[in-house]
Amino acid sequence: MTALPGTPESTETPEPGTLCTERLLLRPPRESDVDAIHEACQEAEIQRWTVVPVPYRREDAEYFVKDLAVNGRRTGENLVWCVIERATGALVGTQGLVRCPGRPGAAEIGWWATKEYRGRGYTAEAARAVARHGLTELGLRRLEWVAYVGNEGSRAVAERVGFRFEGTLRSFAEQRGEYRDTWIGGLLATDLAG
Ligand SMILES: CC(C)(COP(=O)(O)OP(=O)(O)OC[C@H]1O[C@@H](n2cnc3c(N)ncnc32)[C@H](O)[C@@H]1OP(=O)(O)O)[C@@H](O)C(=O)NCCC(=O)NCCS
């Protein structure tokens, strides 16, 4: 898998919904992201640990960008960001924040990183910005991190961001029609460091 070429992203007049960190720009997905998302989601670890459809077709990336992300932002129920490396404009992952149905003030955070850009601290950097945005600007009460048991990488990211591990829920989260045992962690505004 190759990273698709990009150009450095300007942060001077950010579009609404954009978050900026030292190395990254988090912005709503665009049609021009479809190919990079489609390519990234072919990767085995993303398919193993997330709910992306398998096989992952170009139409799935189009649905993600043009439908799920657009409607999610319109309703405020599901915020999705493409994570862009500012220096190159490359897509390095995605982040999401979806409201927990029936539990006001609670939302679940989610992420994946493109294989080539893992191990640089990008996911933790992006997730910190999303968590802070959720718990401060959006006024959320509680963020949840939920991962299938054994996803040590995701757990390490959650711990770096400050999530407190809260336990294992058996047969809890669905993945493509099957329920899997799930780790859960929580982050409250009072947990945010610095
Ligand atoms: C999990 C995943 C998002 C990590 O992305 P990443 O960009 O490599 O993470 P970061 O570079 O920000 O790493 C943050 C910390 O987690 C640690 N970490 C990352 N992957 C790890 C792994 N597989 N095992 C142990 N620790 C790991 C890093 O070493 C780093 O620790 P440090 O701060 O001490 O250096 C990425 O591997 C991925 O996309 N996996 C497939 C999709 C997925 O699992 N999504 C989450 C579903 S809940």
mmCIF file of C-alpha atoms and ligand atoms in Angstrom, residues 43 45-46 49-50 110-114 117-125 145-148 151-154 156-157 160, ligand 1:
data_model
loop_
_atom_site.group_PDB
_atom_site.id
_atom_site.type_symbol
_atom_site.label_atom_id
_atom_site.label_comp_id
_atom_site.label_asym_id
_atom_site.label_seq_id
_atom_site.Cartn_x
_atom_site.Cartn_y
_atom_site.Cartn_z
ATOM 1 C CA GLU A 43 -5.354 -3.345 5.427
ATOM 2 C CA GLU A 45 -5.489 -4.735 11.059
ATOM 3 C CA ILE A 46 -8.132 -2.132 10.251
ATOM 4 C CA TRP A 49 -10.301 -4.378 14.777
ATOM 5 C CA THR A 50 -12.983 -2.086 13.338
ATOM 6 C CA GLY A 110 -12.876 5.809 17.554
ATOM 7 C CA TRP A 111 -9.807 5.821 15.322
ATOM 8 C CA TRP A 112 -7.653 4.063 12.803
ATOM 9 C CA ALA A 113 -4.278 4.955 11.349
ATOM 10 C CA THR A 114 -2.918 4.186 7.898
ATOM 11 C CA TYR A 117 2.049 6.347 9.412
ATOM 12 C CA ARG A 118 1.741 4.229 12.551
ATOM 13 C CA GLY A 119 4.206 4.448 15.398
ATOM 14 C CA ARG A 120 4.720 8.207 15.148
ATOM 15 C CA GLY A 121 2.321 9.199 17.911
ATOM 16 C CA TYR A 122 -0.129 10.607 15.362
ATOM 17 C CA THR A 123 -3.178 8.701 16.586
ATOM 18 C CA ALA A 124 -2.594 9.725 20.192
ATOM 19 C CA GLU A 125 -2.008 13.342 19.115
ATOM 20 C CA TRP A 145 -13.208 4.125 24.293
ATOM 21 C CA VAL A 146 -14.417 0.690 23.249
ATOM 22 C CA ALA A 147 -12.194 -1.945 21.614
ATOM 23 C CA TYR A 148 -12.407 -5.667 21.036
ATOM 24 C CA ASN A 151 -6.459 -4.703 20.680
ATOM 25 C CA GLU A 152 -3.328 -3.682 22.554
ATOM 26 C CA GLY A 153 -2.500 -0.900 20.098
ATOM 27 C CA SER A 154 -5.800 0.849 20.579
ATOM 28 C CA ALA A 156 -2.090 1.936 24.373
ATOM 29 C CA VAL A 157 -3.421 4.963 22.491
ATOM 30 C CA ARG A 160 -1.802 7.829 26.372
HETATM 31 C C1 LIG B 1 -4.152 1.129 17.043
HETATM 32 C C2 LIG B 1 -3.637 2.150 16.057
HETATM 33 C C3 LIG B 1 -4.726 3.202 15.816
HETATM 34 C C4 LIG B 1 -2.395 2.837 16.661
HETATM 35 O O1 LIG B 1 -2.026 3.882 15.789
HETATM 36 P P1 LIG B 1 -0.581 4.607 15.891
HETATM 37 O O2 LIG B 1 -0.685 5.830 15.061
HETATM 38 O O3 LIG B 1 0.493 3.638 15.603
HETATM 39 O O4 LIG B 1 -0.519 5.004 17.446
HETATM 40 P P2 LIG B 1 0.503 6.061 18.067
HETATM 41 O O5 LIG B 1 1.730 6.118 17.213
HETATM 42 O O6 LIG B 1 -0.224 7.327 18.338
HETATM 43 O O7 LIG B 1 0.883 5.337 19.413
HETATM 44 C C5 LIG B 1 0.533 5.825 20.704
HETATM 45 C C6 LIG B 1 1.142 4.894 21.726
HETATM 46 O O8 LIG B 1 0.587 3.589 21.574
HETATM 47 C C7 LIG B 1 1.620 2.631 21.427
HETATM 48 N N1 LIG B 1 1.185 1.588 20.506
HETATM 49 C C8 LIG B 1 0.713 1.758 19.241
HETATM 50 N N2 LIG B 1 0.434 0.563 18.690
HETATM 51 C C9 LIG B 1 0.758 -0.372 19.634
HETATM 52 C C10 LIG B 1 0.674 -1.785 19.663
HETATM 53 N N3 LIG B 1 0.199 -2.491 18.604
HETATM 54 N N4 LIG B 1 1.029 -2.421 20.799
HETATM 55 C C11 LIG B 1 1.482 -1.733 21.861
HETATM 56 N N5 LIG B 1 1.570 -0.376 21.899
HETATM 57 C C12 LIG B 1 1.208 0.285 20.786
HETATM 58 C C13 LIG B 1 2.774 3.406 20.851
HETATM 59 O O9 LIG B 1 3.999 2.781 21.113
HETATM 60 C C14 LIG B 1 2.642 4.733 21.557
HETATM 61 O O10 LIG B 1 3.223 4.627 22.839
HETATM 62 P P3 LIG B 1 4.302 5.716 23.376
HETATM 63 O O11 LIG B 1 3.487 6.968 23.590
HETATM 64 O O12 LIG B 1 4.801 5.121 24.628
HETATM 65 O O13 LIG B 1 5.309 5.853 22.296
HETATM 66 C C15 LIG B 1 -3.245 1.510 14.700
HETATM 67 O O14 LIG B 1 -2.378 0.424 14.943
HETATM 68 C C16 LIG B 1 -4.440 1.010 13.898
HETATM 69 O O15 LIG B 1 -4.975 1.738 13.075
HETATM 70 N N6 LIG B 1 -4.860 -0.250 14.132
HETATM 71 C C17 LIG B 1 -5.962 -0.849 13.364
HETATM 72 C C18 LIG B 1 -7.293 -0.161 13.614
HETATM 73 C C19 LIG B 1 -7.676 -0.139 15.097
HETATM 74 O O16 LIG B 1 -7.320 -1.006 15.870
HETATM 75 N N7 LIG B 1 -8.460 0.889 15.459
HETATM 76 C C20 LIG B 1 -8.970 1.026 16.816
HETATM 77 C C21 LIG B 1 -10.237 0.268 16.995
HETATM 78 S S1 LIG B 1 -10.805 0.395 18.699
#
